mmCIF file of C-alpha atoms in Angstrom:
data_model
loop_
_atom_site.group_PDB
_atom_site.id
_atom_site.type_symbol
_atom_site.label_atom_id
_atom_site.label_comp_id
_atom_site.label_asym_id
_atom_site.label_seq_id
_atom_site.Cartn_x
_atom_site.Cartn_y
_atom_site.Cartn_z
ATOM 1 C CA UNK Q 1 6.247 13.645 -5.745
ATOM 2 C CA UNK Q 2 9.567 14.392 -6.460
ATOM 3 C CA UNK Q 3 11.634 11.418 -8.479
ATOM 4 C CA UNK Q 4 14.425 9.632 -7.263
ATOM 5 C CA UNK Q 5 17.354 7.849 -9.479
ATOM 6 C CA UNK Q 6 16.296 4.534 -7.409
ATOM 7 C CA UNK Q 7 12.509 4.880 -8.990
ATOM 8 C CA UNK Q 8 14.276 4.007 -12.408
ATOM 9 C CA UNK Q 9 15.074 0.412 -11.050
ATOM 10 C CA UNK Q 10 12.017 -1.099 -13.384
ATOM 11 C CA UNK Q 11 14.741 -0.830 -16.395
ATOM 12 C CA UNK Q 12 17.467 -2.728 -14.230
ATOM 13 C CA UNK Q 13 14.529 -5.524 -14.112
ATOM 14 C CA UNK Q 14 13.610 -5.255 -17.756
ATOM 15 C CA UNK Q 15 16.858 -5.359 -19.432
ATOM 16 C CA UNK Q 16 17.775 -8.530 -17.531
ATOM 17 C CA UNK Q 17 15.232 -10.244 -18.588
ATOM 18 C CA UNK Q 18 15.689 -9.260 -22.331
ATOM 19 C CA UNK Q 19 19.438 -10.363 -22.207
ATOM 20 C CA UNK Q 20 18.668 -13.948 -21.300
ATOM 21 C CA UNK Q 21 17.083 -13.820 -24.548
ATOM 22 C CA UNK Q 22 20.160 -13.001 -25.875
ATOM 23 C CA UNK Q 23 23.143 -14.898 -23.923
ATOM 24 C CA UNK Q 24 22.119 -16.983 -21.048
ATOM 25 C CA UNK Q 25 25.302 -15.893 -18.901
ATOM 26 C CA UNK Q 26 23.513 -12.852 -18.468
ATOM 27 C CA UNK Q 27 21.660 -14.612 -15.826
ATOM 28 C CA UNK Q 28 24.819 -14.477 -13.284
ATOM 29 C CA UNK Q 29 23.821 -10.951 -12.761
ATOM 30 C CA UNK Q 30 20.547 -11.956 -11.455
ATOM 31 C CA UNK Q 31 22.118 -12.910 -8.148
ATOM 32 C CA UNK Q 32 22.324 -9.156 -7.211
ATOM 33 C CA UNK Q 33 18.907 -9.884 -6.820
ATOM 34 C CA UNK Q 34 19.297 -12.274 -4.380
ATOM 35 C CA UNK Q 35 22.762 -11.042 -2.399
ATOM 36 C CA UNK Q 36 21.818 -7.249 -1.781
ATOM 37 C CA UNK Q 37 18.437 -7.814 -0.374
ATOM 38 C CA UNK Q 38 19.943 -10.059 2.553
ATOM 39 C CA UNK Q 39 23.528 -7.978 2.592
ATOM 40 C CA UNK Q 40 21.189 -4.697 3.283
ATOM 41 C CA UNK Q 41 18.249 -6.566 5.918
ATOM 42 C CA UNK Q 42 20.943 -8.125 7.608
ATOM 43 C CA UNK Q 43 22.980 -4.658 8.157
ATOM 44 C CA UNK Q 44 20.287 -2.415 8.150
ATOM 45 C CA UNK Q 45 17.326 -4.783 10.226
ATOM 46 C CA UNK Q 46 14.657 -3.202 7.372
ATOM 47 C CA UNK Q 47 13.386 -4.262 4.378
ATOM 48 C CA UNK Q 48 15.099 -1.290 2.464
ATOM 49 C CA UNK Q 49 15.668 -3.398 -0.671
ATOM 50 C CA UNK Q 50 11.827 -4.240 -0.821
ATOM 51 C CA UNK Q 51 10.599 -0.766 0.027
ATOM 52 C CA UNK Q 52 13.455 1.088 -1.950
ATOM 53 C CA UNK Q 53 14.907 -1.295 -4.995
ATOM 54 C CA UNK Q 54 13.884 -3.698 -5.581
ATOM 55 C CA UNK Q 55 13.332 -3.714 -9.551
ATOM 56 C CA UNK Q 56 11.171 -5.979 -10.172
ATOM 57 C CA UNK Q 57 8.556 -4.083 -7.812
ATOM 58 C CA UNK Q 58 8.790 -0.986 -10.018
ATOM 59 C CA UNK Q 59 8.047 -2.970 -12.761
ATOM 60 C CA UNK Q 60 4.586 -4.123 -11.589
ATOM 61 C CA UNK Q 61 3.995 -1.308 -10.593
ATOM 62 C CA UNK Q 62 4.430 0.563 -13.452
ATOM 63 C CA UNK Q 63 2.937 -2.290 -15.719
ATOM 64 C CA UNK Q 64 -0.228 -2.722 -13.183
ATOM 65 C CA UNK Q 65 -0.634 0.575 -12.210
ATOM 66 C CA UNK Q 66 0.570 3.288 -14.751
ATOM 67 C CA UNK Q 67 -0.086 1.049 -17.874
ATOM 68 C CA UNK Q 68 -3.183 0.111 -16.334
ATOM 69 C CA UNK Q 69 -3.058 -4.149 -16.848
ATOM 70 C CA UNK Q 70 -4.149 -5.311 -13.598
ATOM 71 C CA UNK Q 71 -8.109 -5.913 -12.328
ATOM 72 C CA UNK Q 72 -6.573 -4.026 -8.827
ATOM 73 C CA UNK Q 73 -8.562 -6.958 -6.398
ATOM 74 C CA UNK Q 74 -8.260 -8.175 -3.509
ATOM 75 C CA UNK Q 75 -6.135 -10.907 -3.052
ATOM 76 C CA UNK Q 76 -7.511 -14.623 -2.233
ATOM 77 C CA UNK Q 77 -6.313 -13.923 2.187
ATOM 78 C CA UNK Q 78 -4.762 -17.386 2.301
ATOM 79 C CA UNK Q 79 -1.662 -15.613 0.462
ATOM 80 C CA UNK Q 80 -1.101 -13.448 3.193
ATOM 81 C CA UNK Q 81 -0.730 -15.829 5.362
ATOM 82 C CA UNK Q 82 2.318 -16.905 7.475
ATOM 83 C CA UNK Q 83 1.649 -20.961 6.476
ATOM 84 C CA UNK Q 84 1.251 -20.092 2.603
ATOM 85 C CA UNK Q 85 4.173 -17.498 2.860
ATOM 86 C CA UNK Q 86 6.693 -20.023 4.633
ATOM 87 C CA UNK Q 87 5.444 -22.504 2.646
ATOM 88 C CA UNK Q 88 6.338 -21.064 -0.841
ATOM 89 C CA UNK Q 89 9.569 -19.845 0.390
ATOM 90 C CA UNK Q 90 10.544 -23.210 1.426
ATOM 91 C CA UNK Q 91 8.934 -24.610 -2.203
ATOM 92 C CA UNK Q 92 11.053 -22.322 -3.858
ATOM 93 C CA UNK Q 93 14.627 -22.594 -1.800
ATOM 94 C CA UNK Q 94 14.049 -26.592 -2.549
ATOM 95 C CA UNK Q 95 13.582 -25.176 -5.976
ATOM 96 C CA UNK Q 96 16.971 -23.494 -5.997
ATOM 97 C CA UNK Q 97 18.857 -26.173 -4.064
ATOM 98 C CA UNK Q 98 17.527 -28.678 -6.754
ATOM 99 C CA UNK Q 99 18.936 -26.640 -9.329
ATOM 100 C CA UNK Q 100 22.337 -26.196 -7.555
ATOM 101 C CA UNK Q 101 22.027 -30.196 -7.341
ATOM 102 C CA UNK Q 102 21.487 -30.327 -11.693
ATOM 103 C CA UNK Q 103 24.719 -27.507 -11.405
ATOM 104 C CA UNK Q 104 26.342 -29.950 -9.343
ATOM 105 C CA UNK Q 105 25.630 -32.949 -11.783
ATOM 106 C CA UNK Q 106 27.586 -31.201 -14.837
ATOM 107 C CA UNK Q 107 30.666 -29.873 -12.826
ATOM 108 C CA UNK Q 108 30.958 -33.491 -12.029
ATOM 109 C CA UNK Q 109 30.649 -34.400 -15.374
ATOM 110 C CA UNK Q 110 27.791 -36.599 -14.434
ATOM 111 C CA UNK Q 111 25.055 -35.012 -16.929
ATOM 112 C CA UNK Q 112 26.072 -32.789 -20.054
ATOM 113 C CA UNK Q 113 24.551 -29.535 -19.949
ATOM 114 C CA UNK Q 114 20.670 -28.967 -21.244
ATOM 115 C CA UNK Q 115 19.761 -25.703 -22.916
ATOM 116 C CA UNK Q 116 16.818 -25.710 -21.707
ATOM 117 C CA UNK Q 117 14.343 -22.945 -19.202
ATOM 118 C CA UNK Q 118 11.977 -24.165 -17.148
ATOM 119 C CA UNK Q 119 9.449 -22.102 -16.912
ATOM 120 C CA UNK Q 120 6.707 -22.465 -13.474
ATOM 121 C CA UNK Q 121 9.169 -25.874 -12.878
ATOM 122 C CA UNK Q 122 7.149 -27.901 -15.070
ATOM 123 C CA UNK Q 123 7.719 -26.507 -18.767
ATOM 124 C CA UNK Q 124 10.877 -27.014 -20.322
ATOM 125 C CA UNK Q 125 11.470 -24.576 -23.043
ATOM 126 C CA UNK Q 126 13.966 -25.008 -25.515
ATOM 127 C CA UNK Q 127 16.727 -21.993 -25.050
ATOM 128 C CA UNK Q 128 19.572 -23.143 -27.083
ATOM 129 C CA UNK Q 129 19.893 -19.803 -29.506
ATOM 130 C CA UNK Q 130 20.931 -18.060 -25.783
ATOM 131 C CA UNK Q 131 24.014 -20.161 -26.171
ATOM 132 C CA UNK Q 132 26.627 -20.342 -28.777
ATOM 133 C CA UNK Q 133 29.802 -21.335 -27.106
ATOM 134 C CA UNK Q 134 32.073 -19.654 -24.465
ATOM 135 C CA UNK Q 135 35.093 -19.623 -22.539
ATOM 136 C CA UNK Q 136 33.121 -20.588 -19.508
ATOM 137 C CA UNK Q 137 33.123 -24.230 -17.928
ATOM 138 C CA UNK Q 138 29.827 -26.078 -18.459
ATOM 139 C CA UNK Q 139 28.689 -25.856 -15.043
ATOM 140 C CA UNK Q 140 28.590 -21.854 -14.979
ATOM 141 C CA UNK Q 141 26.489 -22.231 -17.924
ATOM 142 C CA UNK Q 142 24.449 -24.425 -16.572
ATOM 143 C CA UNK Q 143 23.599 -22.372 -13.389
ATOM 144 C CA UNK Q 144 22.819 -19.615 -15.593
ATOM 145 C CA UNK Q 145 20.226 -21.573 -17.182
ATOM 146 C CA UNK Q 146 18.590 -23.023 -14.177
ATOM 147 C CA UNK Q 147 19.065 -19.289 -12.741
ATOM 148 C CA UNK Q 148 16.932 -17.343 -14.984
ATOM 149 C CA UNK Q 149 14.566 -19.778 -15.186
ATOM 150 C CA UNK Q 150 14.291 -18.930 -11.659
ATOM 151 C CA UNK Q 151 14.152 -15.602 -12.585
ATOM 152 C CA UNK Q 152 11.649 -16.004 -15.565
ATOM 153 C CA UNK Q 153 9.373 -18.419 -13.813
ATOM 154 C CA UNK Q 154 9.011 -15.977 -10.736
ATOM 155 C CA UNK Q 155 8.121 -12.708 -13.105
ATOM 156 C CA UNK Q 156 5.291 -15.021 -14.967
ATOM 157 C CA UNK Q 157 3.970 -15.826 -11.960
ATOM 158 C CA UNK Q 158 4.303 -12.036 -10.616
ATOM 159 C CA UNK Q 159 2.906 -11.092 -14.277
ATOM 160 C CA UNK Q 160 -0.599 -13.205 -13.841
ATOM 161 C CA UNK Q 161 -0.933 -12.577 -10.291
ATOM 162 C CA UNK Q 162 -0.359 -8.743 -11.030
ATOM 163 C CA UNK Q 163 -3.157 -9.157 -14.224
ATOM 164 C CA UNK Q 164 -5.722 -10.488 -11.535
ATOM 165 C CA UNK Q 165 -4.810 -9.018 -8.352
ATOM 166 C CA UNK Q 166 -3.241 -6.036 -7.319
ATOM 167 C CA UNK Q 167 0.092 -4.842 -9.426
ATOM 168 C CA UNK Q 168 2.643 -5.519 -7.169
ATOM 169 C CA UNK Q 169 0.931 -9.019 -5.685
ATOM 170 C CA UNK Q 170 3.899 -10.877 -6.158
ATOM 171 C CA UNK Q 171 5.707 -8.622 -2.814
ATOM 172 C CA UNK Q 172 3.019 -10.453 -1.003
ATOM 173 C CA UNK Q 173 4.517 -14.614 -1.525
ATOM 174 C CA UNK Q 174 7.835 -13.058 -2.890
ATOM 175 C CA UNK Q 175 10.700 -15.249 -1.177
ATOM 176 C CA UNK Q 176 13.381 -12.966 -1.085
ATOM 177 C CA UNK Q 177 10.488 -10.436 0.993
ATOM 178 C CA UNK Q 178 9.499 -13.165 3.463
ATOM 179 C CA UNK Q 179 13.050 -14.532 4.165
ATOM 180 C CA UNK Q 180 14.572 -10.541 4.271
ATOM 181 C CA UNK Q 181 11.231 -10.028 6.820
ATOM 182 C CA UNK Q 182 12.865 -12.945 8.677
ATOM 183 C CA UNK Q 183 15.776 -11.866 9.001
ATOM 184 C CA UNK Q 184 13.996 -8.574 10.014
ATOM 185 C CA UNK Q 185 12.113 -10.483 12.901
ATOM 186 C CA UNK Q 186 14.894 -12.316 14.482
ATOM 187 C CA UNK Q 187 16.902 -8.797 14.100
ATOM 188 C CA UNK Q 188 14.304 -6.980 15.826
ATOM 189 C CA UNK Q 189 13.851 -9.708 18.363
ATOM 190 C CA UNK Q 190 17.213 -9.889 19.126
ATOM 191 C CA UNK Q 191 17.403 -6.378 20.079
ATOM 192 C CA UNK Q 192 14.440 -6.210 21.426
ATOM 193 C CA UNK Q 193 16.233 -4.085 25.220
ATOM 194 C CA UNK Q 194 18.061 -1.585 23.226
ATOM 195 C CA UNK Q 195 14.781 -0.875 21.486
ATOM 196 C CA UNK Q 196 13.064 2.717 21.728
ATOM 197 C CA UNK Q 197 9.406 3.254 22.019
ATOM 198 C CA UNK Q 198 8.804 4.600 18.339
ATOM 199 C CA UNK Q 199 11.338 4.812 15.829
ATOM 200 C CA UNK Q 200 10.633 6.827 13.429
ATOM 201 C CA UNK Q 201 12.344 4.447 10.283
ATOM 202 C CA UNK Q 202 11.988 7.404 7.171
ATOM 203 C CA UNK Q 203 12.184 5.835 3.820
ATOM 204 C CA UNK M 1 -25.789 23.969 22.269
ATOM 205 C CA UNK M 2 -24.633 20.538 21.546
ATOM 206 C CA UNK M 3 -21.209 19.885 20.087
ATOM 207 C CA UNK M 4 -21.316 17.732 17.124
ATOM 208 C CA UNK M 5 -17.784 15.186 17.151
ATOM 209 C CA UNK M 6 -16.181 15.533 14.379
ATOM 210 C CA UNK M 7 -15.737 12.231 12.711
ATOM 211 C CA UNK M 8 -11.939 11.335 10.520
ATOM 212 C CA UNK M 9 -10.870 8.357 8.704
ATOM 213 C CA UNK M 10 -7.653 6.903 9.490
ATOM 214 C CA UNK M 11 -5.794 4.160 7.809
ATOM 215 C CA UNK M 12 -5.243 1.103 10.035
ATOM 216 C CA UNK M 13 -2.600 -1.281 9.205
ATOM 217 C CA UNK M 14 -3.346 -5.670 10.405
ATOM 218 C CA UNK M 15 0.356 -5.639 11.381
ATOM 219 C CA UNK M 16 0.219 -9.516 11.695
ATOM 220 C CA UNK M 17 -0.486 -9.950 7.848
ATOM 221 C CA UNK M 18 1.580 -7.091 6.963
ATOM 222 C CA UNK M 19 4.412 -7.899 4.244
ATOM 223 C CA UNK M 20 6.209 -4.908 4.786
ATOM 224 C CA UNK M 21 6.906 -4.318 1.448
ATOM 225 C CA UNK M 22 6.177 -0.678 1.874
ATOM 226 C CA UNK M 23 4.145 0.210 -1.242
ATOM 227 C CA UNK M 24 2.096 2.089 0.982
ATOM 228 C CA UNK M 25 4.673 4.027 1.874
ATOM 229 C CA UNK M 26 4.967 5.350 -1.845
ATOM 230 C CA UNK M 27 1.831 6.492 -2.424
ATOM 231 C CA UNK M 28 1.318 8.034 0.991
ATOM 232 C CA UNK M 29 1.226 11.721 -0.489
ATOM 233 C CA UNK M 30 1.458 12.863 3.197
ATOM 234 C CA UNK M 31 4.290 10.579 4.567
ATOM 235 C CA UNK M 32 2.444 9.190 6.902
ATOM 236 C CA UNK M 33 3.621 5.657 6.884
ATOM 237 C CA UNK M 34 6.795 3.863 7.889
ATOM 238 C CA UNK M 35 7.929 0.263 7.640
ATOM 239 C CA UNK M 36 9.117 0.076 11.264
ATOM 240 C CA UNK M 37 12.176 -2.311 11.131
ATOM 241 C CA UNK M 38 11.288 -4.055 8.331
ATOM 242 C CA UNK M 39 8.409 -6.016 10.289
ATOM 243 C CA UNK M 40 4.733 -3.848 9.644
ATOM 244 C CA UNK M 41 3.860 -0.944 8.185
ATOM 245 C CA UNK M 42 2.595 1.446 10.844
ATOM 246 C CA UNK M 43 0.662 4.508 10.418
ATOM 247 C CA UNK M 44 1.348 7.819 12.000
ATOM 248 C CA UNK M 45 -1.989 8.959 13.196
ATOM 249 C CA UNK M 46 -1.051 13.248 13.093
ATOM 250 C CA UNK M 47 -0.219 13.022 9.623
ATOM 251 C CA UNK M 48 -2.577 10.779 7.881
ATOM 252 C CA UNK M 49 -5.368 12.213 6.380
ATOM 253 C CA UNK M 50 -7.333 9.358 5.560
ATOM 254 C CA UNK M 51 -7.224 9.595 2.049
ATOM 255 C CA UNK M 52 -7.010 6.372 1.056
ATOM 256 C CA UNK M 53 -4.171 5.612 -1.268
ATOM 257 C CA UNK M 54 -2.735 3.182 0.544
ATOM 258 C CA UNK M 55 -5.648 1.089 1.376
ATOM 259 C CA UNK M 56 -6.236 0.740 -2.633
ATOM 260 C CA UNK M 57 -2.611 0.404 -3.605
ATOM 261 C CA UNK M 58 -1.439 -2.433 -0.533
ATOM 262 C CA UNK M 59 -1.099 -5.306 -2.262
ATOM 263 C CA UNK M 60 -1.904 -7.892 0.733
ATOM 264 C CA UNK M 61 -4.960 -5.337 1.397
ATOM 265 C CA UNK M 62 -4.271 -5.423 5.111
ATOM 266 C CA UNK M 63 -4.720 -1.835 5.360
ATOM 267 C CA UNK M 64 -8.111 -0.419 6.636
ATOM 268 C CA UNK M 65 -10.244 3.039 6.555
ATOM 269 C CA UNK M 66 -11.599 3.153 10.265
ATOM 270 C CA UNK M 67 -13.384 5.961 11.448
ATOM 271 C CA UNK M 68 -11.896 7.643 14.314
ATOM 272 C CA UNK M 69 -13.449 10.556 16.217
ATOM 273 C CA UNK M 70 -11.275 13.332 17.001
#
């Protein structure tokens, strides 16, 4: 099969998550991630990001299936469904508003900033060596630390599911692929009179 | 002389579980799969050859081999 430019994404994925190893501010970049999957479901209606860029995909992907570290089963069914799907999306945009709430604390001077990550929203790992100092405001950095923790907690937990399920498991209770399918639905829905009998969508 | 049916696999897709995250659609060495508007995968029946691929590489494993006779 012939290779596109896009199929090179995995790298996109990797490097970010070696630079927040390196500088935490690195993280601000991770909310590509987040705008250009809605920007392009809510002007396209399809789930190009998911089926087309999405990074983090390719990654698994390539880790799972290429390199070969992933049992390729079945996954338990309740993950598929709507209840668990829904579920963890709302989970994790509490998740994110919480951390916009600990953002919120240092702007307002409230709370001083913690160098910390956590990691699956229970582990707090020390990350001060990401940090030495910048022209930014505390709050920025602070958001960039409660981002890629985001970020980092999401990839372990696509990592282990991809070891025991099928590589790219995590597209199954991924967030950004249920609320993008959302928008999708309510799209489709929407335009459900102007809608042909088969359209034939190429990817 | 009696005609014997000839018997194909298809993949089927369980649209209702269907993530639409179109990993099927990568694989598909015959591109035979679309994610229709972002909401299910669906299969185009003249082009899919049954082969499989998707059915092992669908991470939700809502895709199917169902015999269909032609």
């Amino acid at each position: 099969m012939k290779k596109h430019r896009y199929d090179y994404l995995w790298i996109f994925s990797l490097v970010y998550l070696i630079l927040g190893f390196f500088n935490i501010l690195f993280a601000w970049i991770g909310l590509l991630c987040f705008f250009i999957p809605l920007f392009l479901s809510i002007v396209t209606g399809t789930k190009l990001y998911c089926n087309r860029y999405c990074g983090r995909g390719r990654l698994f992907s390539l880790i799972g299936g290429k390199l070969g570290l992933s049992r390729k089963k079945d996954i338990p069914p309740f993950v598929r469904k709507p209840w668990f799907r829904y579920g963890f999306l709302i989970f994790f945009l509490t998740m994110f508003f919480l951390m916009l709430w600990n953002t919120w604390l240092v702007f307002s001077d409230a709370r001083s900033l913690k160098e910390v990550v956590t990691v699956l929203w229970t582990f707090k790992v020390p990350w001060h060596w990401a940090y030495r100092g910048s022209i930014f405001p505390d709050w920025a950095v602070q958001f960039a630390f409660g981002f890629y923790s985001i970020m980092l907690t999401s990839t372990v937990l696509g990592l282990i599911t991809m070891i025991f399920f099928k590589p790219r498991s995590w597209c199954v209770y991924c967030p950004m692929g249920t609320m993008t399918q959302l928008i999708c639905r309510l799209k489709s829905k929407g335009g459900m009179k102007r809608r042909t009998d088969f359209d034939r969508n190429r990817i | 002389m009696k005609q014997v049916k000839k018997r194909k696999r298809q993949a089927k897709v369980y649209k209702e579980e269907c993530a639409a995250c179109g990993c099927c659609v990568l694989v598909c060495p015959h591109d035979a799969i679309t994610v229709y508007k972002g909401l299910y995968a669906a299969v185009d029946e003249s082009f899919c050859m049954g082969c499989g691929k998707c059915v092992k590489e669908c991470p939700a494993s809502v895709i199917t081999l169902s015999e269909v006779t032609a």
